[in-house]
PDB file of C-alpha atoms in Angstrom:
ATOM      1  CA  GLY A  36      -4.239 -69.332 209.918  1.00 48.00           C
ATOM      2  CA  GLU A  37      -5.352 -69.973 213.647  1.00 60.00           C
ATOM      3  CA  ASP A  38      -2.210 -73.014 215.189  1.00 81.00           C
ATOM      4  CA  VAL A  39      -1.292 -73.357 219.283  1.00 88.00           C
ATOM      5  CA  GLU A  40       1.840 -75.274 219.843  1.00 90.00           C
ATOM      6  CA  GLN A  41       3.522 -76.766 222.673  1.00 92.00           C
ATOM      7  CA  SER A  42       6.330 -79.648 223.957  1.00 87.00           C
ATOM      8  CA  LEU A  43       3.646 -82.635 225.585  1.00 87.00           C
ATOM      9  CA  PHE A  44       5.396 -83.232 227.863  1.00 92.00           C
ATOM     10  CA  LEU A  45       8.039 -81.804 230.874  1.00 95.00           C
ATOM     11  CA  SER A  46       9.553 -83.591 234.265  1.00 95.00           C
ATOM     12  CA  VAL A  47      10.983 -80.673 237.361  1.00 96.00           C
ATOM     13  CA  ARG A  48      11.918 -81.326 240.053  1.00 96.00           C
ATOM     14  CA  GLU A  49      10.142 -79.905 243.422  1.00 96.00           C
ATOM     15  CA  GLY A  50      11.051 -77.638 244.456  1.00 96.00           C
ATOM     16  CA  ASP A  51      12.524 -75.861 240.966  1.00 96.00           C
ATOM     17  CA  SER A  52      11.610 -74.030 237.934  1.00 96.00           C
ATOM     18  CA  SER A  53       9.436 -75.188 235.341  1.00 97.00           C
ATOM     19  CA  VAL A  54       8.786 -72.917 232.261  1.00 97.00           C
ATOM     20  CA  ILE A  55       6.052 -73.785 229.569  1.00 97.00           C
ATOM     21  CA  ASN A  56       6.815 -73.045 225.978  1.00 96.00           C
ATOM     22  CA  CYS A  57       4.298 -72.224 223.758  1.00 95.00           C
ATOM     23  CA  THR A  58       4.616 -70.091 220.178  1.00 94.00           C
ATOM     24  CA  TYR A  59       1.156 -69.107 217.642  1.00 88.00           C
ATOM     25  CA  THR A  60       0.641 -68.364 214.352  1.00 82.00           C
ATOM     26  CA  ASP A  61      -2.156 -65.812 214.603  1.00 77.00           C
ATOM     27  CA  SER A  62      -0.409 -62.123 215.064  1.00 73.00           C
ATOM     28  CA  SER A  63      -4.825 -61.648 215.626  1.00 74.00           C
ATOM     29  CA  SER A  64      -4.916 -62.807 218.269  1.00 71.00           C
ATOM     30  CA  THR A  65      -5.964 -60.210 221.539  1.00 79.00           C
ATOM     31  CA  TYR A  66      -5.474 -62.885 224.244  1.00 86.00           C
ATOM     32  CA  LEU A  67      -3.338 -64.881 225.508  1.00 90.00           C
ATOM     33  CA  TYR A  68      -4.162 -68.117 228.023  1.00 92.00           C
ATOM     34  CA  TRP A  69      -2.561 -70.820 230.131  1.00 95.00           C
ATOM     35  CA  TYR A  70      -5.524 -72.856 231.816  1.00 95.00           C
ATOM     36  CA  LYS A  71      -4.755 -76.506 234.661  1.00 96.00           C
ATOM     37  CA  GLN A  72      -6.986 -79.526 234.053  1.00 94.00           C
ATOM     38  CA  GLU A  73      -6.073 -81.494 236.690  1.00 92.00           C
ATOM     39  CA  PRO A  74      -6.215 -85.287 236.300  1.00 86.00           C
ATOM     40  CA  GLY A  75     -10.221 -86.245 235.977  1.00 81.00           C
ATOM     41  CA  ALA A  76     -11.165 -82.518 235.553  1.00 84.00           C
ATOM     42  CA  GLY A  77     -11.797 -79.562 233.719  1.00 86.00           C
ATOM     43  CA  LEU A  78     -10.171 -76.683 232.530  1.00 91.00           C
ATOM     44  CA  GLN A  79      -9.326 -74.176 234.949  1.00 91.00           C
ATOM     45  CA  LEU A  80      -7.986 -71.016 233.746  1.00 91.00           C
ATOM     46  CA  LEU A  81      -4.335 -70.005 235.693  1.00 93.00           C
ATOM     47  CA  THR A  82      -3.973 -66.549 234.397  1.00 92.00           C
ATOM     48  CA  TYR A  83      -4.134 -64.280 231.258  1.00 89.00           C
ATOM     49  CA  ILE A  84      -1.755 -61.346 229.854  1.00 90.00           C
ATOM     50  CA  PHE A  85      -2.975 -59.010 226.721  1.00 87.00           C
ATOM     51  CA  SER A  86      -1.625 -58.529 223.265  1.00 85.00           C
ATOM     52  CA  ASN A  87      -0.123 -55.187 224.294  1.00 86.00           C
ATOM     53  CA  MET A  88       1.678 -56.647 227.586  1.00 88.00           C
ATOM     54  CA  ASP A  89       5.859 -58.252 227.357  1.00 91.00           C
ATOM     55  CA  MET A  90       4.960 -59.769 231.049  1.00 94.00           C
ATOM     56  CA  LYS A  91       2.939 -60.175 233.838  1.00 93.00           C
ATOM     57  CA  GLN A  92       3.239 -61.590 236.835  1.00 94.00           C
ATOM     58  CA  ASP A  93       0.475 -63.873 240.112  1.00 91.00           C
ATOM     59  CA  GLN A  94       2.043 -65.048 242.991  1.00 94.00           C
ATOM     60  CA  ARG A  95       4.503 -68.163 241.625  1.00 96.00           C
ATOM     61  CA  LEU A  96       3.184 -66.965 238.357  1.00 96.00           C
ATOM     62  CA  THR A  97       5.218 -65.094 235.268  1.00 96.00           C
ATOM     63  CA  VAL A  98       3.893 -65.138 232.165  1.00 96.00           C
ATOM     64  CA  LEU A  99       5.842 -63.659 229.522  1.00 96.00           C
ATOM     65  CA  LEU A 100       5.261 -63.131 225.771  1.00 94.00           C
ATOM     66  CA  ASN A 101       7.129 -62.184 222.628  1.00 92.00           C
ATOM     67  CA  LYS A 102       4.818 -61.155 219.870  1.00 89.00           C
ATOM     68  CA  LYS A 103       7.875 -60.929 217.281  1.00 89.00           C
ATOM     69  CA  ASP A 104       8.935 -64.666 217.761  1.00 90.00           C
ATOM     70  CA  LYS A 105       4.475 -64.907 218.737  1.00 90.00           C
ATOM     71  CA  HIS A 106       6.115 -66.956 221.540  1.00 93.00           C
ATOM     72  CA  LEU A 107       3.915 -67.811 224.763  1.00 94.00           C
ATOM     73  CA  SER A 108       5.655 -68.376 227.843  1.00 96.00           C
ATOM     74  CA  LEU A 109       4.929 -69.569 231.791  1.00 97.00           C
ATOM     75  CA  ARG A 110       6.831 -69.863 234.403  1.00 97.00           C
ATOM     76  CA  ILE A 111       6.300 -71.313 237.790  1.00 97.00           C
ATOM     77  CA  ALA A 112       8.910 -70.885 240.580  1.00 97.00           C
ATOM     78  CA  ASP A 113       8.871 -73.356 243.593  1.00 97.00           C
ATOM     79  CA  THR A 114       7.296 -75.693 240.912  1.00 97.00           C
ATOM     80  CA  GLN A 115       5.684 -78.405 243.764  1.00 96.00           C
ATOM     81  CA  THR A 116       3.817 -81.406 243.609  1.00 94.00           C
ATOM     82  CA  GLY A 117       0.040 -80.253 243.752  1.00 93.00           C
ATOM     83  CA  ASP A 118       1.259 -78.179 239.992  1.00 96.00           C
ATOM     84  CA  SER A 119       1.043 -82.239 237.927  1.00 96.00           C
ATOM     85  CA  ALA A 120      -1.116 -81.425 235.945  1.00 96.00           C
ATOM     86  CA  ILE A 121      -1.771 -80.509 232.329  1.00 95.00           C
ATOM     87  CA  TYR A 122      -0.530 -76.438 230.778  1.00 97.00           C
ATOM     88  CA  PHE A 123      -2.982 -76.003 228.003  1.00 95.00           C
ATOM     89  CA  CYS A 124      -1.698 -72.578 226.047  1.00 94.00           C
ATOM     90  CA  ALA A 125      -4.884 -70.865 224.592  1.00 91.00           C
ATOM     91  CA  GLU A 126      -5.627 -67.634 222.245  1.00 88.00           C
ATOM     92  CA  ARG A 127      -8.243 -65.323 221.709  1.00 84.00           C
ATOM     93  CA  MET A 128      -9.418 -62.710 218.613  1.00 74.00           C
ATOM     94  CA  ASP A 129     -10.992 -59.616 220.048  1.00 68.00           C
ATOM     95  CA  SER A 130     -13.892 -59.900 217.623  1.00 70.00           C
ATOM     96  CA  SER A 131     -14.952 -63.100 219.052  1.00 71.00           C
ATOM     97  CA  TYR A 132     -14.795 -65.784 221.366  1.00 75.00           C
ATOM     98  CA  LYS A 133     -13.891 -68.908 220.160  1.00 79.00           C
ATOM     99  CA  LEU A 134     -10.593 -70.852 221.834  1.00 84.00           C
ATOM    100  CA  ILE A 135      -8.011 -71.643 219.972  1.00 86.00           C
ATOM    101  CA  PHE A 136      -6.041 -74.790 222.511  1.00 89.00           C
ATOM    102  CA  GLY A 137      -2.346 -76.331 221.679  1.00 90.00           C
ATOM    103  CA  SER A 138      -2.038 -79.946 222.648  1.00 90.00           C
ATOM    104  CA  GLY A 139      -1.192 -79.097 226.038  1.00 92.00           C
ATOM    105  CA  THR A 140       1.917 -79.642 228.089  1.00 95.00           C
ATOM    106  CA  ARG A 141       1.951 -82.654 230.933  1.00 94.00           C
ATOM    107  CA  LEU A 142       4.046 -81.385 233.330  1.00 96.00           C
ATOM    108  CA  LEU A 143       5.925 -83.998 236.115  1.00 95.00           C
ATOM    109  CA  VAL A 144       7.191 -82.828 239.691  1.00 96.00           C
ATOM    110  CA  ARG A 145       9.405 -85.099 240.471  1.00 93.00           C
ATOM    111  CA  PRO A 146      10.068 -85.350 244.550  1.00 89.00           C
TER     112      PRO A 146
ATOM    113  CA  ASP B 281     -19.538 -70.058 242.768  1.00 65.00           C
ATOM    114  CA  VAL B 282     -20.329 -70.428 239.214  1.00 64.00           C
ATOM    115  CA  LYS B 283     -20.652 -73.613 237.739  1.00 87.00           C
ATOM    116  CA  VAL B 284     -20.851 -75.785 234.501  1.00 93.00           C
ATOM    117  CA  THR B 285     -22.027 -78.996 234.942  1.00 95.00           C
ATOM    118  CA  GLN B 286     -21.940 -82.152 231.928  1.00 95.00           C
ATOM    119  CA  SER B 287     -24.715 -84.459 232.415  1.00 91.00           C
ATOM    120  CA  SER B 288     -22.011 -87.400 233.051  1.00 91.00           C
ATOM    121  CA  ARG B 289     -18.637 -88.043 234.036  1.00 93.00           C
ATOM    122  CA  TYR B 290     -18.526 -91.999 231.970  1.00 95.00           C
ATOM    123  CA  LEU B 291     -20.351 -93.107 229.349  1.00 96.00           C
ATOM    124  CA  VAL B 292     -21.030 -96.272 227.322  1.00 97.00           C
ATOM    125  CA  LYS B 293     -22.672 -96.433 223.903  1.00 97.00           C
ATOM    126  CA  ARG B 294     -23.013 -98.653 221.348  1.00 97.00           C
ATOM    127  CA  THR B 295     -21.893 -98.556 217.527  1.00 98.00           C
ATOM    128  CA  GLY B 296     -24.992 -96.185 215.588  1.00 97.00           C
ATOM    129  CA  GLU B 297     -26.451 -95.127 218.647  1.00 97.00           C
ATOM    130  CA  LYS B 298     -27.736 -91.938 218.612  1.00 97.00           C
ATOM    131  CA  VAL B 299     -26.330 -90.025 221.587  1.00 97.00           C
ATOM    132  CA  PHE B 300     -27.035 -87.276 224.293  1.00 97.00           C
ATOM    133  CA  LEU B 301     -23.924 -84.817 226.513  1.00 97.00           C
ATOM    134  CA  GLU B 302     -25.530 -82.105 228.068  1.00 96.00           C
ATOM    135  CA  CYS B 303     -24.277 -79.490 229.251  1.00 97.00           C
ATOM    136  CA  VAL B 304     -25.971 -76.169 231.622  1.00 97.00           C
ATOM    137  CA  GLN B 305     -24.560 -73.708 233.101  1.00 94.00           C
ATOM    138  CA  ASP B 306     -25.924 -71.684 235.839  1.00 92.00           C
ATOM    139  CA  MET B 307     -23.121 -68.421 235.038  1.00 86.00           C
ATOM    140  CA  ASP B 308     -26.292 -66.878 233.049  1.00 87.00           C
ATOM    141  CA  HIS B 309     -23.812 -66.676 229.580  1.00 87.00           C
ATOM    142  CA  GLU B 310     -24.457 -66.713 226.474  1.00 87.00           C
ATOM    143  CA  ASN B 311     -22.147 -68.255 225.016  1.00 89.00           C
ATOM    144  CA  MET B 312     -21.767 -71.884 225.541  1.00 93.00           C
ATOM    145  CA  PHE B 313     -19.246 -74.039 223.632  1.00 94.00           C
ATOM    146  CA  TRP B 314     -18.265 -77.609 222.659  1.00 96.00           C
ATOM    147  CA  TYR B 315     -14.687 -78.993 223.079  1.00 95.00           C
ATOM    148  CA  ARG B 316     -12.846 -82.562 222.272  1.00 96.00           C
ATOM    149  CA  GLN B 317     -10.582 -83.716 223.777  1.00 93.00           C
ATOM    150  CA  ASP B 318      -7.712 -86.557 222.160  1.00 91.00           C
ATOM    151  CA  PRO B 319      -4.134 -87.445 223.644  1.00 84.00           C
ATOM    152  CA  GLY B 320      -1.855 -85.029 221.708  1.00 81.00           C
ATOM    153  CA  LEU B 321      -4.467 -82.880 219.489  1.00 85.00           C
ATOM    154  CA  GLY B 322      -4.854 -80.628 223.090  1.00 86.00           C
ATOM    155  CA  LEU B 323      -8.746 -79.383 223.067  1.00 90.00           C
ATOM    156  CA  ARG B 324     -10.563 -79.101 219.236  1.00 92.00           C
ATOM    157  CA  LEU B 325     -14.012 -77.331 219.189  1.00 91.00           C
ATOM    158  CA  ILE B 326     -16.940 -78.813 217.782  1.00 95.00           C
ATOM    159  CA  TYR B 327     -20.068 -76.389 217.686  1.00 95.00           C
ATOM    160  CA  PHE B 328     -21.087 -72.989 219.287  1.00 91.00           C
ATOM    161  CA  SER B 329     -23.132 -71.078 220.047  1.00 92.00           C
ATOM    162  CA  TYR B 330     -23.529 -66.782 220.989  1.00 88.00           C
ATOM    163  CA  ASP B 331     -27.501 -66.945 221.808  1.00 88.00           C
ATOM    164  CA  VAL B 332     -30.412 -69.181 222.161  1.00 92.00           C
ATOM    165  CA  LYS B 333     -31.067 -71.218 219.168  1.00 89.00           C
ATOM    166  CA  MET B 334     -27.406 -69.551 218.031  1.00 91.00           C
ATOM    167  CA  LYS B 335     -24.838 -72.282 216.846  1.00 92.00           C
ATOM    168  CA  GLU B 336     -21.983 -71.786 214.034  1.00 91.00           C
ATOM    169  CA  LYS B 337     -19.858 -74.907 213.208  1.00 93.00           C
ATOM    170  CA  GLY B 338     -16.408 -75.534 214.632  1.00 90.00           C
ATOM    171  CA  ASP B 339     -13.058 -77.098 213.841  1.00 89.00           C
ATOM    172  CA  ILE B 340     -14.631 -80.485 213.721  1.00 94.00           C
ATOM    173  CA  PRO B 341     -18.622 -80.781 213.569  1.00 96.00           C
ATOM    174  CA  GLU B 342     -18.739 -83.976 211.944  1.00 96.00           C
ATOM    175  CA  GLY B 343     -20.798 -86.575 212.515  1.00 96.00           C
ATOM    176  CA  TYR B 344     -22.053 -84.128 215.211  1.00 98.00           C
ATOM    177  CA  SER B 345     -25.155 -81.737 216.015  1.00 97.00           C
ATOM    178  CA  VAL B 346     -25.874 -79.324 218.774  1.00 97.00           C
ATOM    179  CA  SER B 347     -28.767 -77.821 220.549  1.00 97.00           C
ATOM    180  CA  ARG B 348     -29.425 -74.617 222.376  1.00 96.00           C
ATOM    181  CA  GLU B 349     -33.598 -73.826 223.446  1.00 95.00           C
ATOM    182  CA  LYS B 350     -32.795 -72.122 226.145  1.00 95.00           C
ATOM    183  CA  LYS B 351     -30.040 -70.366 227.881  1.00 94.00           C
ATOM    184  CA  GLU B 352     -28.920 -71.915 230.367  1.00 95.00           C
ATOM    185  CA  ARG B 353     -27.701 -75.181 228.141  1.00 96.00           C
ATOM    186  CA  PHE B 354     -26.511 -75.798 225.300  1.00 97.00           C
ATOM    187  CA  SER B 355     -26.591 -80.337 223.820  1.00 97.00           C
ATOM    188  CA  LEU B 356     -24.327 -82.264 221.953  1.00 98.00           C
ATOM    189  CA  ILE B 357     -25.726 -84.472 219.842  1.00 98.00           C
ATOM    190  CA  LEU B 358     -24.050 -87.428 218.142  1.00 97.00           C
ATOM    191  CA  GLU B 359     -26.586 -88.981 215.397  1.00 94.00           C
ATOM    192  CA  SER B 360     -24.724 -91.929 215.393  1.00 97.00           C
ATOM    193  CA  ALA B 361     -21.882 -92.883 217.743  1.00 97.00           C
ATOM    194  CA  SER B 362     -19.173 -93.849 215.924  1.00 97.00           C
ATOM    195  CA  THR B 363     -15.675 -95.016 217.665  1.00 97.00           C
ATOM    196  CA  ASN B 364     -13.635 -92.759 216.310  1.00 96.00           C
ATOM    197  CA  GLN B 365     -16.465 -90.374 218.421  1.00 98.00           C
ATOM    198  CA  THR B 366     -14.225 -92.359 222.370  1.00 97.00           C
ATOM    199  CA  SER B 367     -12.617 -89.433 223.318  1.00 97.00           C
ATOM    200  CA  MET B 368     -13.201 -86.605 226.358  1.00 96.00           C
ATOM    201  CA  TYR B 369     -15.967 -84.042 225.800  1.00 97.00           C
ATOM    202  CA  LEU B 370     -15.310 -80.194 227.765  1.00 95.00           C
ATOM    203  CA  CYS B 371     -18.069 -77.874 227.820  1.00 95.00           C
ATOM    204  CA  ALA B 372     -16.982 -74.401 228.251  1.00 93.00           C
ATOM    205  CA  SER B 373     -19.532 -71.581 228.553  1.00 91.00           C
ATOM    206  CA  ILE B 374     -18.992 -67.302 228.687  1.00 86.00           C
ATOM    207  CA  ILE B 375     -19.906 -64.064 229.376  1.00 77.00           C
ATOM    208  CA  GLY B 376     -20.744 -61.672 225.970  1.00 65.00           C
ATOM    209  CA  ARG B 377     -18.695 -59.313 227.419  1.00 63.00           C
ATOM    210  CA  GLY B 378     -14.710 -58.376 226.934  1.00 63.00           C
ATOM    211  CA  ASN B 379     -12.943 -60.613 228.026  1.00 60.00           C
ATOM    212  CA  THR B 380     -13.057 -62.827 230.853  1.00 67.00           C
ATOM    213  CA  GLU B 381     -12.512 -66.075 231.736  1.00 77.00           C
ATOM    214  CA  ALA B 382     -13.883 -69.683 230.096  1.00 85.00           C
ATOM    215  CA  PHE B 383     -15.169 -72.021 232.540  1.00 89.00           C
ATOM    216  CA  PHE B 384     -15.269 -75.704 231.518  1.00 92.00           C
ATOM    217  CA  GLY B 385     -17.008 -79.125 232.585  1.00 93.00           C
ATOM    218  CA  GLN B 386     -15.518 -81.580 234.699  1.00 92.00           C
ATOM    219  CA  GLY B 387     -16.301 -83.060 230.912  1.00 94.00           C
ATOM    220  CA  THR B 388     -17.383 -86.376 229.956  1.00 95.00           C
ATOM    221  CA  ARG B 389     -15.558 -89.251 228.729  1.00 95.00           C
ATOM    222  CA  LEU B 390     -17.270 -91.590 226.376  1.00 97.00           C
ATOM    223  CA  THR B 391     -16.153 -94.722 224.750  1.00 97.00           C
ATOM    224  CA  VAL B 392     -17.888 -95.556 221.758  1.00 97.00           C
ATOM    225  CA  VAL B 393     -17.558 -99.675 221.718  1.00 97.00           C
TER     226      VAL B 393
END
């Protein structure tokens, strides 16, 4: 079955690194995504990774994928107050355009 | 600049009313989606459409219907609104080829009283 799980809350100090974790159950997932939702706004794609990759880096963002454990993480280096938002992990199979979302992790960055 | 526009940011409706939520995209995308977002539950798919007049049920279609008469517009209909349909509703669209980004509208916060 399809299920994506995330912890609900993470608090870090400004300048520290943040690591947001996600687990998924469907091993046939082809694409895995991280979306960001700022207060009062829709979701914006931050980054994505193909299931045949282990890591992807994009400026301050690093995505790690452990296919064996079905574990995805998003690391934000030098976290800023503007990074405070809800972060959603999502998966999609190649055969479908349907996105399965996790519950979202609320990141709070303290000054 | 790509755009998915939802007709209302906030709506307050009475129990039993018929409610229409409209979504328009200007990117010529084939696929459009309606999600509802509730605290601790993330985004749950209500319905999606992969072409004009085509629709498929998502994970929680009960109490909802949809209409896609034109490619750019995807409407979510609550036939008889109930208080448990109070939620944030998000529309999204994806182009029909390859792995591409899903673009989201700003959301409609619906309160049913």
